[in-house]
Coordinates of C-alpha atoms and ligand atoms in Angstrom, one line a residue:
M1 CA -12.2 -57.3 58.3
E2 CA -14.7 -58.5 60.9
R3 CA -14.0 -61.1 63.6
L4 CA -17.0 -62.7 65.4
Q5 CA -17.1 -64.9 68.4
G6 CA -19.2 -68.0 68.7
I7 CA -19.0 -71.4 70.5
A8 CA -16.2 -73.6 69.3
V9 CA -17.6 -77.1 68.7
S10 CA -15.1 -78.8 66.4
P11 CA -11.4 -77.9 66.1
G12 CA -9.3 -76.9 63.2
I13 CA -8.9 -74.0 60.8
A14 CA -10.7 -73.7 57.4
I15 CA -10.2 -71.0 54.9
G16 CA -12.3 -70.7 51.8
E17 CA -15.4 -69.4 49.9
A18 CA -18.6 -68.9 51.8
L19 CA -21.8 -70.7 51.0
V20 CA -24.5 -68.7 52.8
L21 CA -27.9 -70.1 53.7
D22 CA -30.5 -67.8 55.2
N23 CA -33.0 -68.9 57.8
E24 CA -35.1 -70.7 55.2
G25 CA -32.2 -72.4 53.7
F26 CA -31.9 -70.2 50.6
R27 CA -28.4 -69.9 49.3
I28 CA -27.5 -66.3 49.2
P29 CA -25.4 -66.0 46.0
R30 CA -22.3 -64.1 45.1
R31 CA -22.3 -60.5 45.7
F32 CA -20.9 -59.3 42.3
L33 CA -22.0 -59.8 38.7
P34 CA -19.9 -59.8 35.6
R35 CA -20.3 -56.4 33.8
D36 CA -22.1 -57.8 30.7
A37 CA -24.7 -59.6 32.8
V38 CA -26.3 -56.5 34.2
E39 CA -29.2 -56.0 31.7
E40 CA -30.2 -59.7 31.9
E41 CA -30.1 -59.6 35.7
L42 CA -32.3 -56.5 35.7
E43 CA -34.9 -58.3 33.7
R44 CA -34.7 -61.2 36.1
L45 CA -35.3 -58.8 39.0
D46 CA -38.4 -57.3 37.3
R47 CA -39.8 -60.8 36.6
A48 CA -39.3 -61.7 40.3
L49 CA -40.9 -58.5 41.5
S50 CA -43.9 -59.0 39.2
A51 CA -44.3 -62.6 40.3
A52 CA -44.1 -61.6 44.0
V53 CA -46.8 -58.9 43.4
A54 CA -49.0 -61.5 41.7
E55 CA -48.7 -63.9 44.7
V56 CA -49.5 -61.2 47.2
E57 CA -52.4 -60.0 45.1
H58 CA -53.8 -63.6 45.1
N59 CA -53.5 -63.8 48.9
R60 CA -55.1 -60.4 49.3
K61 CA -58.1 -61.4 47.2
Q62 CA -58.6 -64.6 49.1
V63 CA -58.4 -63.0 52.5
A64 CA -60.7 -60.1 51.4
E65 CA -63.3 -62.6 50.2
Q66 CA -63.2 -64.8 53.4
L67 CA -62.5 -62.2 56.1
G68 CA -63.2 -58.8 54.6
D69 CA -61.0 -55.9 53.3
E70 CA -59.9 -54.9 56.8
Y71 CA -57.9 -58.1 57.1
A72 CA -56.5 -57.9 53.6
A73 CA -55.0 -54.4 54.2
I74 CA -51.7 -55.9 55.3
F75 CA -51.3 -57.5 51.8
S76 CA -52.1 -54.1 50.2
A77 CA -49.3 -52.6 52.2
H78 CA -46.9 -55.4 50.9
I79 CA -48.0 -54.7 47.3
Q80 CA -47.4 -51.0 47.8
M81 CA -43.9 -51.7 49.0
L82 CA -43.2 -54.2 46.2
R83 CA -44.2 -51.5 43.7
D84 CA -42.5 -48.6 45.4
P85 CA -40.5 -46.8 42.7
R86 CA -38.0 -45.5 45.2
L87 CA -37.2 -49.0 46.4
H88 CA -37.0 -50.3 42.8
D89 CA -34.6 -47.5 41.8
E90 CA -32.4 -48.1 44.8
I91 CA -32.1 -51.8 43.9
V92 CA -31.5 -51.1 40.2
E93 CA -28.9 -48.5 41.1
M94 CA -27.0 -51.1 43.2
I95 CA -27.1 -53.6 40.4
R96 CA -26.1 -51.1 37.7
S97 CA -23.4 -49.1 39.4
R98 CA -22.0 -51.6 41.9
H99 CA -22.7 -54.7 39.9
Y100 CA -24.4 -56.4 42.9
S101 CA -26.4 -59.5 42.2
P102 CA -30.2 -58.9 42.4
E103 CA -30.4 -61.2 45.4
Y104 CA -27.7 -59.3 47.2
A105 CA -29.2 -55.9 46.2
V106 CA -32.7 -56.9 47.3
S107 CA -31.3 -58.1 50.7
R108 CA -29.2 -55.0 51.2
A109 CA -32.0 -52.5 50.4
L110 CA -34.8 -54.3 52.3
R111 CA -32.7 -55.1 55.4
R112 CA -31.7 -51.4 55.6
Y113 CA -35.4 -50.5 55.9
A114 CA -36.0 -53.3 58.3
K115 CA -33.1 -52.2 60.5
V116 CA -34.6 -48.7 60.8
F117 CA -37.9 -50.2 62.1
Q118 CA -36.0 -52.6 64.4
S119 CA -34.1 -49.7 65.9
L120 CA -37.5 -48.0 66.9
E121 CA -39.1 -49.1 70.1
G122 CA -42.4 -51.0 70.3
Q123 CA -44.3 -54.0 69.1
Y124 CA -45.8 -52.1 66.1
M125 CA -42.4 -51.2 64.7
A126 CA -41.1 -54.8 65.3
E127 CA -44.0 -56.1 63.3
R128 CA -43.2 -53.7 60.4
A129 CA -39.6 -55.0 60.4
N130 CA -41.0 -58.5 60.2
D131 CA -43.2 -57.5 57.2
I132 CA -40.1 -56.3 55.4
F133 CA -38.3 -59.6 56.1
D134 CA -41.3 -61.3 54.7
I135 CA -41.2 -59.3 51.5
E136 CA -37.5 -59.9 51.2
K137 CA -38.0 -63.7 51.5
R138 CA -40.8 -63.6 48.9
I139 CA -38.6 -61.8 46.3
L140 CA -35.7 -64.0 47.1
R141 CA -37.9 -67.1 46.6
N142 CA -38.9 -65.8 43.2
L143 CA -35.3 -64.9 42.3
L144 CA -33.8 -68.2 43.4
G145 CA -36.7 -70.3 42.2
R146 CA -36.4 -73.2 44.7
R147 CA -36.6 -74.0 48.3
R148 CA -34.0 -75.3 50.6
E149 CA -30.5 -75.8 49.3
E150 CA -29.6 -79.5 48.9
L151 CA -26.4 -79.6 50.8
S152 CA -25.5 -83.0 49.7
Q153 CA -25.3 -81.6 46.1
V154 CA -22.5 -79.2 46.9
T155 CA -19.6 -80.3 44.7
S156 CA -16.9 -77.5 45.1
P157 CA -15.1 -76.6 48.3
V158 CA -17.1 -74.2 50.5
L159 CA -17.5 -73.1 54.1
V160 CA -21.2 -73.5 55.0
L161 CA -22.6 -70.5 56.9
A162 CA -26.2 -70.9 58.0
H163 CA -28.8 -69.6 60.4
N164 CA -29.3 -73.2 61.6
L165 CA -28.7 -76.7 60.4
T166 CA -30.5 -79.8 61.7
P167 CA -28.3 -82.8 62.7
S168 CA -29.4 -84.7 59.6
E169 CA -28.6 -81.7 57.3
T170 CA -25.2 -81.5 58.9
A171 CA -24.8 -85.3 58.4
N172 CA -25.5 -84.7 54.7
L173 CA -22.5 -82.5 54.3
D174 CA -19.7 -84.1 52.3
P175 CA -16.4 -83.2 54.2
R176 CA -14.6 -83.3 50.9
F177 CA -16.5 -80.1 49.9
A178 CA -17.9 -78.7 53.1
L179 CA -14.6 -77.6 54.7
G180 CA -16.2 -76.0 57.7
M181 CA -19.5 -74.9 59.2
V182 CA -20.8 -71.9 61.2
T183 CA -24.4 -71.3 62.5
E184 CA -26.0 -68.3 64.0
I185 CA -27.9 -70.3 66.6
G186 CA -27.3 -73.7 68.4
G187 CA -25.5 -74.6 71.6
P188 CA -22.3 -76.5 72.5
G189 CA -24.0 -79.9 73.2
S190 CA -26.4 -79.9 70.2
H191 CA -26.4 -82.9 67.9
T192 CA -25.6 -80.6 65.0
A193 CA -22.4 -79.7 66.8
I194 CA -21.6 -83.4 67.6
V195 CA -22.2 -84.4 64.0
A196 CA -19.9 -81.6 62.7
E197 CA -17.2 -82.9 65.1
G198 CA -17.8 -86.4 63.8
L199 CA -17.3 -85.2 60.2
G200 CA -14.0 -83.8 61.4
I201 CA -14.6 -80.3 60.0
P202 CA -14.0 -77.0 61.9
A203 CA -17.3 -75.8 63.3
I204 CA -18.7 -73.0 65.3
V205 CA -22.3 -72.5 66.5
G206 CA -24.2 -69.8 68.3
V207 CA -22.5 -66.8 66.7
G208 CA -25.7 -64.7 66.7
P209 CA -26.9 -62.8 63.6
F210 CA -24.1 -62.2 61.1
L211 CA -25.4 -63.6 57.7
T212 CA -26.4 -60.1 56.5
D213 CA -22.7 -59.2 56.6
V214 CA -21.5 -61.9 54.2
S215 CA -22.4 -63.2 50.7
G216 CA -21.8 -66.3 48.8
G217 CA -18.2 -66.4 47.4
D218 CA -16.7 -64.1 50.0
T219 CA -13.5 -65.4 51.6
V220 CA -13.9 -66.3 55.2
I221 CA -11.8 -68.1 57.9
I222 CA -13.3 -70.5 60.4
D223 CA -11.1 -70.9 63.5
G224 CA -12.7 -73.9 65.2
D225 CA -10.1 -73.8 68.0
Q226 CA -11.0 -70.3 69.2
G227 CA -14.6 -70.3 68.0
Q228 CA -14.1 -67.3 65.8
I229 CA -15.2 -66.6 62.3
V230 CA -13.3 -63.9 60.3
L231 CA -15.2 -62.2 57.5
H232 CA -13.3 -60.3 54.7
P233 CA -9.9 -61.2 56.2
D234 CA -6.9 -58.9 55.4
E235 CA -3.8 -60.4 53.8
E236 CA -1.8 -60.5 57.1
T237 CA -4.6 -62.5 58.9
L238 CA -4.9 -64.8 55.9
A239 CA -1.1 -65.5 55.9
R240 CA -1.1 -66.2 59.7
Y241 CA -4.0 -68.7 59.4
R242 CA -2.4 -70.4 56.4
H243 CA 0.7 -70.9 58.4
E244 CA -1.5 -72.4 61.2
V245 CA -3.2 -74.8 58.7
E246 CA 0.3 -76.1 57.7
E247 CA 1.3 -76.6 61.4
Q248 CA -1.9 -78.6 62.0
R249 CA -1.2 -80.8 59.0
S250 CA 2.2 -81.7 60.3
L251 CA 0.8 -82.4 63.8
A252 CA -1.9 -84.7 62.2
A253 CA 0.9 -86.5 60.3
K254 CA 2.8 -87.0 63.6
L255 CA -0.3 -88.4 65.3
E256 CA -0.8 -90.9 62.5
S257 CA 2.3 -92.7 63.6
L258 CA 0.5 -93.6 66.8
R259 CA -2.1 -95.7 65.0
E260 CA -0.6 -99.1 65.7
L261 CA 0.7 -98.3 69.2
P262 CA -1.3 -99.4 72.2
A263 CA -3.3 -96.9 74.3
K264 CA -1.4 -97.6 77.5
T265 CA -0.4 -95.2 80.2
M266 CA 3.3 -94.8 81.1
D267 CA 2.9 -97.3 84.0
G268 CA 1.5 -99.9 81.6
T269 CA -2.3 -99.5 82.4
P270 CA -4.3 -100.4 79.2
I271 CA -6.9 -97.8 78.2
Q272 CA -9.7 -98.8 75.9
L273 CA -10.1 -96.1 73.2
L274 CA -13.3 -96.5 71.2
G275 CA -15.0 -94.4 68.6
N276 CA -18.5 -92.8 68.5
I277 CA -20.4 -93.1 65.2
E278 CA -23.7 -92.0 63.7
F279 CA -23.5 -93.7 60.3
P280 CA -21.9 -97.0 59.1
Y281 CA -19.5 -95.2 56.8
E282 CA -17.7 -93.7 59.9
V283 CA -16.4 -97.2 60.7
K284 CA -13.6 -96.5 58.2
Q285 CA -12.5 -93.4 60.1
C286 CA -12.5 -95.4 63.4
D287 CA -10.3 -98.0 61.8
E288 CA -7.9 -95.4 60.2
R289 CA -7.5 -93.6 63.6
G290 CA -6.8 -96.8 65.5
A291 CA -10.0 -97.1 67.6
A292 CA -10.3 -100.4 69.5
G293 CA -14.0 -100.7 68.7
I294 CA -17.2 -98.6 68.6
G295 CA -18.3 -97.4 72.1
L296 CA -21.4 -95.6 70.9
Y297 CA -23.3 -96.2 67.7
R298 CA -26.1 -93.5 67.6
T299 CA -28.5 -95.7 65.7
E300 CA -31.3 -93.0 65.7
F301 CA -29.7 -91.4 62.7
I302 CA -31.3 -94.3 60.7
Y303 CA -34.7 -92.7 61.4
L304 CA -33.6 -89.1 60.6
G305 CA -33.5 -87.8 57.1
R306 CA -36.3 -90.1 55.8
D307 CA -40.1 -89.9 55.9
D308 CA -41.0 -93.5 56.6
D309 CA -39.9 -95.8 59.4
P310 CA -36.9 -98.0 58.5
S311 CA -37.8 -101.7 58.0
E312 CA -36.1 -104.5 60.0
E313 CA -34.0 -105.2 56.9
T314 CA -32.8 -101.6 56.7
H315 CA -31.7 -101.7 60.3
F316 CA -30.1 -105.1 59.8
E317 CA -28.1 -104.0 56.7
S318 CA -26.6 -101.0 58.6
Y319 CA -25.8 -103.0 61.7
S320 CA -24.4 -106.0 60.0
S321 CA -22.1 -103.8 57.8
V322 CA -20.7 -102.1 60.9
V323 CA -20.2 -105.3 62.9
Q324 CA -18.6 -107.1 60.0
A325 CA -16.3 -104.1 59.2
M326 CA -15.2 -104.0 62.9
A327 CA -14.3 -107.8 62.7
S328 CA -14.1 -109.0 66.3
K329 CA -13.8 -105.6 67.9
P330 CA -16.7 -104.6 70.2
V331 CA -19.6 -102.5 68.9
V332 CA -22.0 -100.9 71.4
M333 CA -25.3 -100.3 69.7
R334 CA -27.3 -97.7 71.5
T335 CA -31.0 -98.2 70.8
L336 CA -33.0 -95.4 69.3
D337 CA -32.5 -92.1 71.1
L338 CA -34.9 -89.9 69.1
G339 CA -36.7 -86.8 70.3
A340 CA -35.5 -83.3 71.6
D341 CA -33.2 -82.0 68.9
K342 CA -33.3 -85.3 66.9
M343 CA -36.7 -85.3 65.4
R344 CA -38.2 -85.9 62.0
S345 CA -40.9 -83.3 62.5
L346 CA -41.5 -80.6 65.0
P347 CA -43.8 -81.7 67.9
D348 CA -46.9 -79.8 68.9
P349 CA -45.6 -77.0 71.2
E350 CA -48.7 -77.6 73.4
D351 CA -47.5 -81.1 74.1
E352 CA -43.7 -80.6 74.1
R353 CA -42.8 -77.3 75.9
N354 CA -39.6 -78.9 77.2
P355 CA -38.5 -81.5 74.6
F356 CA -35.4 -82.4 76.5
L357 CA -37.6 -83.2 79.5
G358 CA -40.3 -84.8 77.5
L359 CA -41.1 -87.9 75.4
R360 CA -37.6 -88.6 74.1
S361 CA -35.2 -91.5 73.9
I362 CA -36.0 -94.7 75.9
R363 CA -39.4 -93.1 76.9
L364 CA -40.3 -92.7 73.3
A365 CA -39.1 -96.3 72.5
L366 CA -41.2 -97.7 75.4
R367 CA -44.3 -95.9 74.1
N368 CA -43.7 -97.3 70.6
R369 CA -42.9 -100.9 71.4
D370 CA -43.5 -102.2 67.9
L371 CA -41.0 -99.8 66.5
F372 CA -38.5 -100.6 69.3
R373 CA -38.9 -104.3 68.8
I374 CA -38.2 -104.1 65.1
Q375 CA -34.9 -102.4 66.0
L376 CA -34.0 -104.9 68.7
R377 CA -34.7 -107.9 66.4
A378 CA -32.3 -106.4 63.8
I379 CA -29.6 -105.9 66.4
L380 CA -30.0 -109.4 67.7
R381 CA -29.8 -110.9 64.2
A382 CA -26.6 -108.9 63.6
S383 CA -25.2 -110.1 67.0
V384 CA -24.0 -113.5 65.4
L385 CA -21.8 -111.6 63.0
G386 CA -19.4 -110.0 65.6
E387 CA -19.1 -108.6 69.1
I388 CA -22.3 -106.6 69.7
R389 CA -23.5 -105.0 73.0
I390 CA -26.9 -103.3 73.5
M391 CA -27.2 -100.1 75.4
F392 CA -30.3 -98.3 76.4
P393 CA -30.2 -94.5 76.5
L394 CA -31.6 -92.0 79.1
I395 CA -32.5 -94.5 81.7
S396 CA -33.8 -92.6 84.7
T397 CA -35.5 -95.3 86.8
I398 CA -34.9 -99.0 87.5
L399 CA -38.4 -99.9 86.1
E400 CA -37.5 -98.3 82.8
F401 CA -34.5 -100.5 82.5
R402 CA -36.5 -103.5 83.3
Q403 CA -39.2 -102.6 80.8
A404 CA -36.6 -102.1 78.1
R405 CA -35.1 -105.6 78.9
M406 CA -38.6 -107.1 78.7
V407 CA -39.1 -105.7 75.2
L408 CA -35.7 -107.2 74.4
S409 CA -36.8 -110.6 75.8
D410 CA -39.9 -110.3 73.5
A411 CA -37.7 -109.7 70.5
M412 CA -35.5 -112.7 71.5
E413 CA -38.7 -114.9 71.8
D414 CA -39.7 -113.8 68.2
L415 CA -36.3 -115.0 66.9
D416 CA -36.5 -118.2 68.9
E417 CA -39.9 -119.0 67.4
A418 CA -38.6 -118.3 63.9
G419 CA -35.4 -120.3 64.6
I420 CA -33.2 -117.3 63.8
P421 CA -29.8 -117.4 65.7
Y422 CA -28.6 -114.6 67.9
D423 CA -26.1 -114.2 70.7
K424 CA -28.0 -115.4 73.8
D425 CA -25.4 -114.0 76.1
I426 CA -25.5 -110.5 74.6
K427 CA -24.4 -107.9 77.1
V428 CA -27.0 -105.3 78.0
G429 CA -26.0 -102.0 79.5
M430 CA -27.3 -98.5 80.0
M431 CA -26.2 -94.9 79.6
V432 CA -25.7 -92.9 82.8
E433 CA -26.9 -89.5 81.7
V434 CA -29.6 -88.5 84.2
P435 CA -28.7 -87.5 87.8
S436 CA -31.3 -90.0 89.0
A437 CA -29.3 -92.8 87.5
V438 CA -26.2 -91.7 89.3
M439 CA -28.1 -91.6 92.6
M440 CA -29.3 -95.2 92.0
M441 CA -26.1 -96.7 90.8
D442 CA -25.9 -99.1 93.7
R443 CA -29.2 -100.7 92.5
F444 CA -28.4 -100.6 88.8
V445 CA -25.2 -102.5 89.4
E446 CA -27.3 -105.5 90.3
E447 CA -29.1 -105.4 86.9
V448 CA -26.8 -104.2 84.1
D449 CA -23.8 -105.7 82.4
F450 CA -22.1 -102.4 81.8
F451 CA -22.5 -98.6 82.0
S452 CA -21.5 -95.7 79.8
I453 CA -21.6 -92.2 81.2
G454 CA -23.2 -89.8 78.7
T455 CA -21.7 -86.5 79.8
N456 CA -23.5 -84.5 77.1
D457 CA -26.8 -85.1 78.7
L458 CA -25.5 -85.4 82.2
I459 CA -24.2 -81.9 82.1
Q460 CA -27.5 -80.5 80.9
Y461 CA -29.6 -82.4 83.5
C462 CA -27.2 -81.8 86.3
L463 CA -27.0 -78.0 85.7
A464 CA -30.5 -77.5 84.3
V465 CA -29.0 -76.0 81.1
D466 CA -30.3 -76.8 77.6
R467 CA -27.4 -78.2 75.7
S468 CA -28.5 -76.6 72.4
N469 CA -29.2 -73.1 73.6
K470 CA -26.5 -70.6 72.9
D471 CA -27.8 -68.1 75.5
V472 CA -26.9 -70.4 78.4
A473 CA -23.9 -71.9 76.8
N474 CA -21.6 -70.4 79.4
L475 CA -23.2 -72.7 82.0
Y476 CA -22.8 -75.8 79.9
T477 CA -19.5 -77.1 80.9
A478 CA -18.0 -80.5 81.8
A479 CA -15.7 -78.6 84.2
D480 CA -18.4 -77.8 86.6
P481 CA -17.6 -79.5 90.0
S482 CA -21.1 -80.9 90.3
V483 CA -20.7 -82.8 87.0
I484 CA -17.3 -84.1 88.1
R485 CA -18.7 -85.3 91.4
M486 CA -21.5 -87.1 89.6
I487 CA -18.9 -88.9 87.4
D488 CA -16.8 -89.7 90.4
M489 CA -19.9 -91.2 92.2
A490 CA -20.9 -93.3 89.2
V491 CA -17.4 -94.6 88.5
T492 CA -16.6 -95.4 92.1
C493 CA -19.8 -97.3 92.6
A494 CA -19.4 -99.3 89.3
N495 CA -15.7 -100.1 90.1
N496 CA -16.5 -101.2 93.6
H497 CA -19.0 -103.7 92.2
D498 CA -16.8 -104.7 89.3
V499 CA -19.3 -103.7 86.7
P500 CA -17.6 -102.2 83.6
I501 CA -18.0 -98.5 83.1
G502 CA -16.9 -96.2 80.4
T503 CA -17.8 -92.8 79.1
C504 CA -18.9 -91.6 75.6
G505 CA -19.8 -87.8 75.9
Q506 CA -17.9 -85.1 74.0
M507 CA -15.9 -84.4 77.2
C508 CA -13.8 -87.5 76.8
G509 CA -12.7 -86.4 73.3
D510 CA -11.2 -83.2 74.7
P511 CA -7.6 -83.8 75.9
T512 CA -8.1 -81.2 78.7
Y513 CA -10.1 -83.8 80.6
T514 CA -8.2 -87.0 79.9
M515 CA -6.0 -87.0 83.0
L516 CA -9.0 -86.2 85.2
L517 CA -11.1 -89.1 83.7
L518 CA -8.3 -91.6 84.1
G519 CA -7.7 -90.3 87.6
L520 CA -11.3 -90.8 88.5
G521 CA -10.9 -94.5 87.6
L522 CA -12.2 -94.6 84.0
R523 CA -10.4 -97.0 81.7
S524 CA -12.7 -96.9 78.7
L525 CA -13.3 -93.7 76.7
S526 CA -15.4 -93.5 73.5
V527 CA -14.6 -90.4 71.5
T528 CA -15.3 -88.8 68.2
P529 CA -13.0 -90.8 65.8
A530 CA -10.9 -87.8 64.8
A531 CA -10.0 -87.3 68.5
V532 CA -8.6 -90.9 69.0
P533 CA -5.0 -90.2 68.1
E534 CA -4.7 -87.1 70.3
I535 CA -6.3 -88.8 73.3
K536 CA -4.1 -91.8 72.8
R537 CA -1.1 -89.5 72.8
V538 CA -2.2 -88.1 76.2
C539 CA -2.8 -91.6 77.7
R540 CA 0.7 -92.7 76.5
S541 CA 2.3 -89.7 78.2
V542 CA 0.9 -89.8 81.7
S543 CA 0.9 -92.2 84.6
I544 CA -2.1 -93.3 86.6
S545 CA -0.7 -92.0 89.9
Q546 CA -0.1 -88.6 88.2
C547 CA -3.8 -88.7 87.0
R548 CA -5.0 -89.6 90.5
E549 CA -3.3 -86.6 91.9
V550 CA -4.9 -84.4 89.3
A551 CA -8.4 -85.8 90.1
Q552 CA -7.9 -85.4 93.8
K553 CA -7.0 -81.8 93.4
V554 CA -9.9 -81.2 91.0
L555 CA -12.3 -82.6 93.5
E556 CA -11.2 -80.0 96.0
L557 CA -11.8 -77.0 93.7
D558 CA -15.2 -75.4 93.6
S559 CA -15.7 -73.5 90.3
A560 CA -15.6 -74.6 86.7
R561 CA -13.2 -71.7 85.9
E562 CA -10.6 -72.9 88.5
I563 CA -11.0 -76.5 87.3
K564 CA -10.5 -75.7 83.7
T565 CA -7.5 -73.5 84.3
F566 CA -5.9 -76.1 86.5
L567 CA -6.5 -78.9 84.0
K568 CA -5.1 -76.9 81.2
E569 CA -2.0 -76.1 83.2
E570 CA -1.5 -79.8 84.1
L571 CA -1.9 -80.7 80.4
S572 CA 0.6 -78.1 79.3
K573 CA 3.1 -79.6 81.8
V574 CA 2.9 -82.7 79.7
F575 CA 2.5 -81.0 76.3
P576 CA 3.9 -77.5 76.5
E577 CA 2.3 -76.7 73.1
F578 CA -1.2 -76.9 74.5
P579 CA -2.6 -73.4 75.1
T580 CA -3.4 -72.7 78.8
Ligands
PEP1 C1 -24.5 -88.1 75.9 O1 -25.6 -87.7 76.2 O2 -23.4 -87.9 76.4 C2 -24.4 -89.0 74.7 C3 -23.3 -89.6 74.4 O3 -25.5 -89.1 73.9 P1 -26.1 -88.0 72.9 O4 -25.0 -86.9 72.8 O5 -26.4 -88.7 71.6 O6 -27.3 -87.5 73.7
MG2 MG1 -27.4 -88.5 75.5

């Protein structure tokens, strides 16, 4: 049994068979073969080896012709390795006597060699290890016969273990079959993590390299509460986790009974609990969990997972379906927030060395006004069908907000000219997710109809910590006193000027922070739909005066560790079952 620690990004326990994807998205198949399949599989191995040799030979010839034999030598070395009888015998032996699948045997044998090179010091040795990984991939490509696994095609229950998944690949997982997800890289605030939480499946990111220790079909446990993955669990561990799954089911059933009850604190203060969505189909989940509306619709997902730009009609269809499904409940449409980790293709590294500080979000929209206007027209057209609000992301200066409003006015003019109706009093707000916006709140209050604090980005820009980098994940926390002071400043200013303010970062879906956020003066929280019942339960069990005391105390503390411990203790006073 092996237990590995990663970063917990979506709670819950999942137990099941592993579907393993390497860093090119190849599915690493089952480890064992049926006894009578051995001969056939050996033939398949030899065919794959011959095809790999032919490919490298072709590359060698081309390079030799264009650049000379000296440059082609590397390919000769690859061919030599692919034809090495000792390596061949080793792989065949694993298939014959241990009944390993050819893919697994190839990986085992080659990675053993690569590890030897990796353990030796120096650039030259590191390059040789990379050569071996290259050869491994080439053979696997020939054995598996296709490129990336189509995750949307998975039709039996699995736990997806991958080197990395993009946000749109994650969105393609069907939660009926993908019961959980673990990646080797990725940080706590990445959109991959957020989408996994939205799907409501247990998920862990940033575990570090572990895929060589697991094969398709192995039983694994994902503990999304503790951020641990257990490989090859023993019977006792399995029994313990199965028991925990049962307990979680009964808690979920209890929470369901809250659906129709109001989100009101014990002293009767109403709290607006909204849902965050990425796709129209999530509206159903918001409704089932009792959300009072949509506080954040991440519309940029319309652009991801497709090669061309969506037309105005495509936008309109999605938006109108969401608004109509929500009936008269409010829907906050955040305009496109592309860039950084939400991209269709990788930017040129020469241009984008710091994608989170670069041309992303509203900056990208303002540079592509035609694209932006198409989206705004679609939102405006849908505004007659329900209660829509428009929100601009990543506003960092007043001028930026004004420019965005101007593009909106242009879109309104287009519709006026065409005689198309829209809500002329549509509310226009902004996200507060850059420290500069917090510092300028007293000016923004004059211009905006509402604010929503985006803590996911606010944490990263406040602490200068990349939200999707596992190596600095220890610094990425909402409990940092600087982040809490920023929230306090923003909320106090907005409340003093009677401009509505809410929050929609992942922080407000974590019950640890509910009392603090209410105590700081927030009355509107937009959370991942799965978290609505639990946050409602906390709201209904506390009073505002109690929350104010908690917030006062937190503002006196000076480290994230102290704050987190204090908040967990306070929560466990209300709910003793919460771990401190
Ligand atoms: C945020 O930054 O807090 C937010 C809600 O937006 P996103 O996570 O999509 O950047
Ligand atoms: Mg953001």
